[in-house]
CSV table of C-alpha atoms in Angstrom, one decimal:
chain,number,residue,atom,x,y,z
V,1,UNK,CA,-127.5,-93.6,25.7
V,2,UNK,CA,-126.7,-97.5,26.6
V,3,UNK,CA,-127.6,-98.3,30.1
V,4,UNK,CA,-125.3,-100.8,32.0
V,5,UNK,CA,-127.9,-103.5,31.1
V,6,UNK,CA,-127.8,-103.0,27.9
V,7,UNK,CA,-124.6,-103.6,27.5
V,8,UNK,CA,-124.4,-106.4,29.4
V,9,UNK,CA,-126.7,-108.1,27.2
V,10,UNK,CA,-125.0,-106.8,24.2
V,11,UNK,CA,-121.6,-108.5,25.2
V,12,UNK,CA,-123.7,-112.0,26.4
V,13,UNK,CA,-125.1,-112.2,22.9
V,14,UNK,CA,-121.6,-111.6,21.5
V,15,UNK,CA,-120.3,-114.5,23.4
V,16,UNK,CA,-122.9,-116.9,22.5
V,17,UNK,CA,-122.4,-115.8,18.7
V,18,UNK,CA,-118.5,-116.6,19.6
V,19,UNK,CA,-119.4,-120.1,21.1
V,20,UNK,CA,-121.8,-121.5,18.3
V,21,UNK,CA,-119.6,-120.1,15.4
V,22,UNK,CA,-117.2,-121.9,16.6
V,23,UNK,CA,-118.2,-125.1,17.4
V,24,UNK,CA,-120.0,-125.1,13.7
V,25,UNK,CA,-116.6,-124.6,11.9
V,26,UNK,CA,-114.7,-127.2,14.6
V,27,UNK,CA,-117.4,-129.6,13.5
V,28,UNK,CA,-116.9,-129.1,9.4
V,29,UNK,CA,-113.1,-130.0,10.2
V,30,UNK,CA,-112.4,-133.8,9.6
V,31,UNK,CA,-109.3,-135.5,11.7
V,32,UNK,CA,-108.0,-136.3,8.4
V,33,UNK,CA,-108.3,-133.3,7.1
V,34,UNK,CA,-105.9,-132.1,9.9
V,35,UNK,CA,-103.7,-134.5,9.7
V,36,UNK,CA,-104.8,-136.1,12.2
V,37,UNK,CA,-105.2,-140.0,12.4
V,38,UNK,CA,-109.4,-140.7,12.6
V,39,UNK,CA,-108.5,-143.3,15.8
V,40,UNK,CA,-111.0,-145.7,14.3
V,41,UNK,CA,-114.6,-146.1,15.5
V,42,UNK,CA,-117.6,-143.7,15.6
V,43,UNK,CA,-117.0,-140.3,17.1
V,44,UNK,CA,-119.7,-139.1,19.6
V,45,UNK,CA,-119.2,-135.5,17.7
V,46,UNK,CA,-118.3,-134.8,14.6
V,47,UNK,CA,-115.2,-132.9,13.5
V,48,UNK,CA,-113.0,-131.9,15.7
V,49,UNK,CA,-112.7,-131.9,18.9
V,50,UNK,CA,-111.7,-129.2,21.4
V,51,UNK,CA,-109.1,-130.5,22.3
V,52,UNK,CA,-107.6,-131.2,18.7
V,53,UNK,CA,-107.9,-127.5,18.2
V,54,UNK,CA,-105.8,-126.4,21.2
V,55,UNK,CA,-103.2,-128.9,20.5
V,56,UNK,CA,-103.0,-127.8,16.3
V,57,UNK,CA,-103.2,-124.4,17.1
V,58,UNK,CA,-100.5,-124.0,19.8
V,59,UNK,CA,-102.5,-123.0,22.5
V,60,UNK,CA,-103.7,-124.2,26.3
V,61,UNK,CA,-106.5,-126.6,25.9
V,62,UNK,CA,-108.0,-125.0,29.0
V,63,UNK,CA,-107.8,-121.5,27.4
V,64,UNK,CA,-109.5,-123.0,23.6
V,65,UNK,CA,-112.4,-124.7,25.9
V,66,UNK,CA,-112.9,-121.2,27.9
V,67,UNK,CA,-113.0,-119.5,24.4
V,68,UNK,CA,-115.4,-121.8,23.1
V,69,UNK,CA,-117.3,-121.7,25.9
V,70,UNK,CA,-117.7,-117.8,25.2
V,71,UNK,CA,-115.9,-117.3,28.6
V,72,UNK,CA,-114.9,-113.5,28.9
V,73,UNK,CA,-111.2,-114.2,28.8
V,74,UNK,CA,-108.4,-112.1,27.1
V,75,UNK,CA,-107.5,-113.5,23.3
V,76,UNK,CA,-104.8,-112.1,21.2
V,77,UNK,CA,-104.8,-111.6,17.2
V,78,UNK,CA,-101.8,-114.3,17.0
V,79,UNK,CA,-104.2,-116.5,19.1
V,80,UNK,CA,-106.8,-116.3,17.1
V,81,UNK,CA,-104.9,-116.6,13.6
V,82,UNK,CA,-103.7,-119.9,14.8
V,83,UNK,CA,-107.0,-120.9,15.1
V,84,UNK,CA,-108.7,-119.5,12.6
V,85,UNK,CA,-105.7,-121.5,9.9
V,86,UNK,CA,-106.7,-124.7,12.5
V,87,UNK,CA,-110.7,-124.2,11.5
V,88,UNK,CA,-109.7,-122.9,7.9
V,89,UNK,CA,-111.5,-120.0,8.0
V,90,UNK,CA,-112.1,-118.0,5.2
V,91,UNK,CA,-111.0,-114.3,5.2
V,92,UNK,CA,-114.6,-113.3,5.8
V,93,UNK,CA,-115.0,-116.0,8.4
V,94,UNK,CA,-111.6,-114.7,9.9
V,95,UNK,CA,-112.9,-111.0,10.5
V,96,UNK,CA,-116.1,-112.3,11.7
V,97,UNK,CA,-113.9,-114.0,14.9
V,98,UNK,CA,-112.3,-110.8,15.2
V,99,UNK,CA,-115.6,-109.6,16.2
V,100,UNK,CA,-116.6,-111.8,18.1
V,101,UNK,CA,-113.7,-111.7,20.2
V,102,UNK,CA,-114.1,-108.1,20.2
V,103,UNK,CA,-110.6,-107.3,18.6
V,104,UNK,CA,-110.2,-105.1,15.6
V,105,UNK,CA,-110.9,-106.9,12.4
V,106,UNK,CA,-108.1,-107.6,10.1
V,107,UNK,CA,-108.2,-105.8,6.8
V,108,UNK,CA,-110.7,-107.6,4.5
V,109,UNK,CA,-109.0,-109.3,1.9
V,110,UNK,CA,-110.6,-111.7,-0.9
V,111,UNK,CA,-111.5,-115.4,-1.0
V,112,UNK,CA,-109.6,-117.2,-3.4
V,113,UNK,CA,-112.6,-118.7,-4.7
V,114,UNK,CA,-113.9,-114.9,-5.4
V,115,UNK,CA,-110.8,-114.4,-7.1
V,116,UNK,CA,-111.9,-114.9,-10.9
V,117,UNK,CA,-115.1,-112.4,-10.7
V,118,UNK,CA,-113.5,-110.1,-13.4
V,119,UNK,CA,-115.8,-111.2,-16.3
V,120,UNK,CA,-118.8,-110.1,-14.4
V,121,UNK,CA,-117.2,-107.2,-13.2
V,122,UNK,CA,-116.7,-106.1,-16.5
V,123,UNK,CA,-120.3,-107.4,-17.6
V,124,UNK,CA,-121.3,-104.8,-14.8
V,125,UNK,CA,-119.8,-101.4,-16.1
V,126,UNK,CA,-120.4,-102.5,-20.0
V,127,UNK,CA,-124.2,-102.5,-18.9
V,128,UNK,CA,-123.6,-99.0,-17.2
V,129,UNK,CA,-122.9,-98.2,-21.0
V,130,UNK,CA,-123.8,-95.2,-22.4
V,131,UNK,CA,-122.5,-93.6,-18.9
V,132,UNK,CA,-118.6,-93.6,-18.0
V,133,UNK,CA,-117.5,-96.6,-15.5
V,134,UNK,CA,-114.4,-97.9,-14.8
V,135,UNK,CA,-112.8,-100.6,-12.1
V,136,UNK,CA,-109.6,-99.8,-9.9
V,137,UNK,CA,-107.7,-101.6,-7.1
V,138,UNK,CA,-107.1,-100.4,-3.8
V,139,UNK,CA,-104.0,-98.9,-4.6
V,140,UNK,CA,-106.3,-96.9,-7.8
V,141,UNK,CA,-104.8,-98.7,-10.3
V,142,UNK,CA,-106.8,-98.7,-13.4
V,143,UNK,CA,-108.0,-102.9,-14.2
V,144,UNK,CA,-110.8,-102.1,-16.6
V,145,UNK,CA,-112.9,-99.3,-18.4
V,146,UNK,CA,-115.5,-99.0,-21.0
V,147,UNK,CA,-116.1,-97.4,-24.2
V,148,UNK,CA,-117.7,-94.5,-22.3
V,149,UNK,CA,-115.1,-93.8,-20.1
V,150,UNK,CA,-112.4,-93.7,-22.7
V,151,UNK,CA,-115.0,-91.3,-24.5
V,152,UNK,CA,-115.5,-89.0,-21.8
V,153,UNK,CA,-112.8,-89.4,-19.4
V,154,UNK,CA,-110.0,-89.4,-21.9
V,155,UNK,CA,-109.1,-93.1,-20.4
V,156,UNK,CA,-106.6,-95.0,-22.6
V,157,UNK,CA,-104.1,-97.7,-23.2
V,158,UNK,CA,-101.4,-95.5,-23.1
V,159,UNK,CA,-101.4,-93.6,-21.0
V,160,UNK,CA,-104.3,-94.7,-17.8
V,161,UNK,CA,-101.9,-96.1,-15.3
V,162,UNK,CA,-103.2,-95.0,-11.5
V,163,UNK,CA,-106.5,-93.0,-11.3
V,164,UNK,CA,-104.6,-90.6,-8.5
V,165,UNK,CA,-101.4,-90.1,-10.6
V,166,UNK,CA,-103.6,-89.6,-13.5
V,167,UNK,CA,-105.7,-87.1,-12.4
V,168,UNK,CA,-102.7,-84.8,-11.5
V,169,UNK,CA,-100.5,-85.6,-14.7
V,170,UNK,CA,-102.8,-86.3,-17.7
V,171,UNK,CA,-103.4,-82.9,-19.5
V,172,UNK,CA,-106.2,-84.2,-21.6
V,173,UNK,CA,-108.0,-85.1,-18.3
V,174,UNK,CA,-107.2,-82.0,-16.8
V,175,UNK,CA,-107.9,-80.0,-20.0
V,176,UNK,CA,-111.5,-81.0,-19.5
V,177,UNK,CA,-112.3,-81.0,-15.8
V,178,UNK,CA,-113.8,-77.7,-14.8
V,179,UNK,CA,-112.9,-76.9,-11.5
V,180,UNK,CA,-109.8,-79.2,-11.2
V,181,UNK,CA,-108.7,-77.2,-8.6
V,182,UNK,CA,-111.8,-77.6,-6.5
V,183,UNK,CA,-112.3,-81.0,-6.8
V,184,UNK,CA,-108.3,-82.0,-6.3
V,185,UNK,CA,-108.4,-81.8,-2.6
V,186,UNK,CA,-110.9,-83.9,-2.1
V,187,UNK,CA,-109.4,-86.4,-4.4
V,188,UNK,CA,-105.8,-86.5,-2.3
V,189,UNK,CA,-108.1,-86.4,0.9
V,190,UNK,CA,-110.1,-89.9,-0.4
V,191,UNK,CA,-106.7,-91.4,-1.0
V,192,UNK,CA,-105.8,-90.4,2.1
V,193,UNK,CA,-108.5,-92.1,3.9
V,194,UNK,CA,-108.3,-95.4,1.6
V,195,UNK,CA,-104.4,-95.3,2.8
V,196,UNK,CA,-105.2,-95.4,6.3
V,197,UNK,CA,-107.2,-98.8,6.2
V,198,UNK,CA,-103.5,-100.2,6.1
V,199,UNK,CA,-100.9,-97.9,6.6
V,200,UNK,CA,-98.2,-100.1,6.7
V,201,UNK,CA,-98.7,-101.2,3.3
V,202,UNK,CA,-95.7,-100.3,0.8
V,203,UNK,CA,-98.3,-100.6,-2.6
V,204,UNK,CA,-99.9,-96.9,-1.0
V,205,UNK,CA,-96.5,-95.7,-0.1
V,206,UNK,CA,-94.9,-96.3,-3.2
V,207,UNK,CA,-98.2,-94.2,-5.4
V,208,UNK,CA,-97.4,-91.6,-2.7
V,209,UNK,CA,-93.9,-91.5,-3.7
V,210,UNK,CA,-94.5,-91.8,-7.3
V,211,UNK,CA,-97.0,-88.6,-7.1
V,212,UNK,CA,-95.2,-86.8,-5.5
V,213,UNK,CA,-92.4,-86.7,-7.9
V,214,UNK,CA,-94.7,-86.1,-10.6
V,215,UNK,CA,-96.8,-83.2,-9.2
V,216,UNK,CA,-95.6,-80.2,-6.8
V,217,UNK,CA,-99.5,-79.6,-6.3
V,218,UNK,CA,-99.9,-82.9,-4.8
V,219,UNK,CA,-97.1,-82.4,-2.5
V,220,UNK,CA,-98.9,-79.7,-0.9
V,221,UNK,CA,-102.3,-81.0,-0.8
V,222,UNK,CA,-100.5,-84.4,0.9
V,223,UNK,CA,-99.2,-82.4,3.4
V,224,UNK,CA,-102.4,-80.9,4.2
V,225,UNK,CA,-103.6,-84.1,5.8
V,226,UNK,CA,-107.1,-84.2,5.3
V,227,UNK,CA,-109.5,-87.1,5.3
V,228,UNK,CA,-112.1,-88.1,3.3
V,229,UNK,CA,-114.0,-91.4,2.7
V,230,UNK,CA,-114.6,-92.3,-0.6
V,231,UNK,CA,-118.2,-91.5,-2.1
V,232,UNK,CA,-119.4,-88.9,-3.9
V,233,UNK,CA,-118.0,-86.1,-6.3
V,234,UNK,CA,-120.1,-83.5,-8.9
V,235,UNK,CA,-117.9,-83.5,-11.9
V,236,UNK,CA,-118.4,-80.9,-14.8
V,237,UNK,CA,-116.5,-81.6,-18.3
V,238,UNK,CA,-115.8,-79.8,-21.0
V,239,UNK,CA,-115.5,-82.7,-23.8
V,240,UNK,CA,-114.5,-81.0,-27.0
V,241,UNK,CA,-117.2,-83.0,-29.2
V,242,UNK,CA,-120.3,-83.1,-26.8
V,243,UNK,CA,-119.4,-79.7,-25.2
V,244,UNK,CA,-120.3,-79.5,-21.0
V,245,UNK,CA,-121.2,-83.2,-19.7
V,246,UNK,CA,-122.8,-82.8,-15.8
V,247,UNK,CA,-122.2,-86.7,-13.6
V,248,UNK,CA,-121.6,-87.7,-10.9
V,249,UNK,CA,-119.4,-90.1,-9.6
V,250,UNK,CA,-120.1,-93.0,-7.0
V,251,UNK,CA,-117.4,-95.0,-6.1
V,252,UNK,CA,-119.0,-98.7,-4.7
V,253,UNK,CA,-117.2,-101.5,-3.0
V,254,UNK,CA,-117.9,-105.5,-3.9
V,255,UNK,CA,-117.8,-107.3,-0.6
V,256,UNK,CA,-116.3,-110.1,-2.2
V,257,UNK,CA,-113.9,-108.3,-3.4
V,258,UNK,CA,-112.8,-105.9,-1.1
V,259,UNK,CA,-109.9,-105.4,-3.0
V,260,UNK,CA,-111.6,-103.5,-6.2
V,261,UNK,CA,-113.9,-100.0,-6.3
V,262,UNK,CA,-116.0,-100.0,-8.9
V,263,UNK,CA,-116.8,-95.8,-10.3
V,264,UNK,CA,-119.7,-95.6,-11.7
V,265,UNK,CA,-120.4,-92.1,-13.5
V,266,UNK,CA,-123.9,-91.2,-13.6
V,267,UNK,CA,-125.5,-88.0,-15.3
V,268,UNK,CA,-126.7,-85.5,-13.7
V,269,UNK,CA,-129.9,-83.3,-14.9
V,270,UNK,CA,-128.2,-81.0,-16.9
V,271,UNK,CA,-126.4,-79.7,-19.8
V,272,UNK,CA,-128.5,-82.7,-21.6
V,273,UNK,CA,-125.6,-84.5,-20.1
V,274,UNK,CA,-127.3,-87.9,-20.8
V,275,UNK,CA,-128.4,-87.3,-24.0
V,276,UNK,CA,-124.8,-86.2,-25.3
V,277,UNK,CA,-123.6,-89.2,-23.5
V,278,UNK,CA,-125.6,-91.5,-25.6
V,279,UNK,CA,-124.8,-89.5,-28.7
V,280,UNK,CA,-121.6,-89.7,-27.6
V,281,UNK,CA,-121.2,-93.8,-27.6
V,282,UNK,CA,-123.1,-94.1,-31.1
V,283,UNK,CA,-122.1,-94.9,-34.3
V,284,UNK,CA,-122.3,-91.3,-35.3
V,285,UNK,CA,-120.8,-89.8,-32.1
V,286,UNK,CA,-117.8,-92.1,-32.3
V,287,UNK,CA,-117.2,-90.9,-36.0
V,288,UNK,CA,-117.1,-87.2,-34.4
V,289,UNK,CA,-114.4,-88.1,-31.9
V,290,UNK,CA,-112.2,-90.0,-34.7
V,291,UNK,CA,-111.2,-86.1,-35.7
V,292,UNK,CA,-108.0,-84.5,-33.9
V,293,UNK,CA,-109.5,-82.2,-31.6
V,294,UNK,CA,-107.4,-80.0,-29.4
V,295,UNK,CA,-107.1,-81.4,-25.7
């Protein structure tokens, strides 16, 4: 149990963590680099100052010193997205305010300079090779797959759209999932849950949509409501050239890239599932699969 004291101290130390964060980021912030003349001479601190901020950002320059001065006063999330576009925060640097001012965070979104991390991405589940992996948005759109995956999972050009629309309307996925029908609420539930991190964003609503005009049996799991956070799931496969493959899958978040889940499949002791995985990704295992197979 946390005692009053406790507490107490908890919040002082998140007020001092308030004031020094943002008198570090005030003092990165050149004059000129918000549009503001430099007024000649030396400044006695650089960056800055207080009373700059209050004045860019819109707001008292009584209420931006208080702030600052890690002052319990009341802050709003307009307030402090006017200053956090004054300081330039980044979108890490913006949620980290948000805490500080003890408001809830904004969803996390990424840096533009994280932006172009595809190539390792990708460098990531090709090392994860001979085991399935594969890379979605937030929204589980498919952005990239290896060899295994297309292997195993039956993931393809063609056809791999959305990982949730998939898994209810691909027949040579569900043709080799055992237990489909076990597994499938607990999919719709982890969709859920990834939906209600924003639920006013129209990219989930329009998957919901869009799945429930392909598949009655998502319509009533949807309904059900449940909630599930992303993790784990035990899936078994019937693959019609390696026979029963045991994994697991992990779904992993980048915090740079809070926008992308990374899936990776891992075996699991039995069936020989890692064996027939690598058999499955050599030379001679990728010769088997060239055959039309039923499924």
């Amino acid at each position: 149990m946390v005692t009053a004291a406790e507490s107490a101290g908890g919040k002082a130390h998140r007020l001092a963590e308030l004031r020094e964060f943002l008198m570090s980021r005030r003092a990165r912030i050149t004059p000129a680099e918000a549009g503001l003349p430099d007024g000649g001479g030396r400044r006695r601190t650089p960056g800055l100052r207080r009373e700059e901020v209050a004045v860019l950002a819109g707001v008292g320059v009584s209420w931006y010193q208080w702030l600052e001065q890690g002052r319990d006063i009341t802050v709003s999330a307009q307030v402090l997205d006017s200053v956090a576009r004054v300081l330039r925060l980044s979108p890490a640097e913006r949620r980290h305010l948000y805490v500080l001012a003890a408001l809830n965070p904004p969803a996390p979104e990424a840096a533009p300079e994280d932006q172009d991390m595809c190539d390792g991405l990708r460098r990531l589940i090709e090392a994860w090779m001979p085991f399935p992996a594969h890379i979605m948005d937030v929204y589980w759109n498919t952005v990239m797959y290896n060899d295994a995956a297309a292997a195993v999972l039956g993931m393809r050009a063609d056809v791999t759209r959305n990982c949730l629309i998939d898994f209810f309307t691909d027949e040579l996925y569900r043709s080799r999932m055992r237990g489909w029908e076990e597994l499938a609420p607990s999919i719709v539930a982890q969709f859920r849950s990834a939906c209600s991190e924003v639920p006013d964003d129209d990219g989930f609503r329009a998957v919901v949509e869009e799945a429930k005009a392909a598949s009655a049996e998502f319509v009533e799991l949807w309904a059900r409501r449940d909630i599930r956070p992303g993790g784990q799931n035990r899936k078994e496969m019937d693959h019609p050239v390696a026979g029963l493959l045991v994994m697991e899958s992990t779904q992993l978040r980048v915090p740079a890239r809070p926008d992308l889940v990374i899936v990776l499949h891992t075996p699991l002791p039995e069936a020989g599932t890692a064996e027939k995985l690598e058999w499955l990704v050599s030379p001679e295992g990728r010769r088997g699969a060239l055959y039309p197979l039923a499924g």
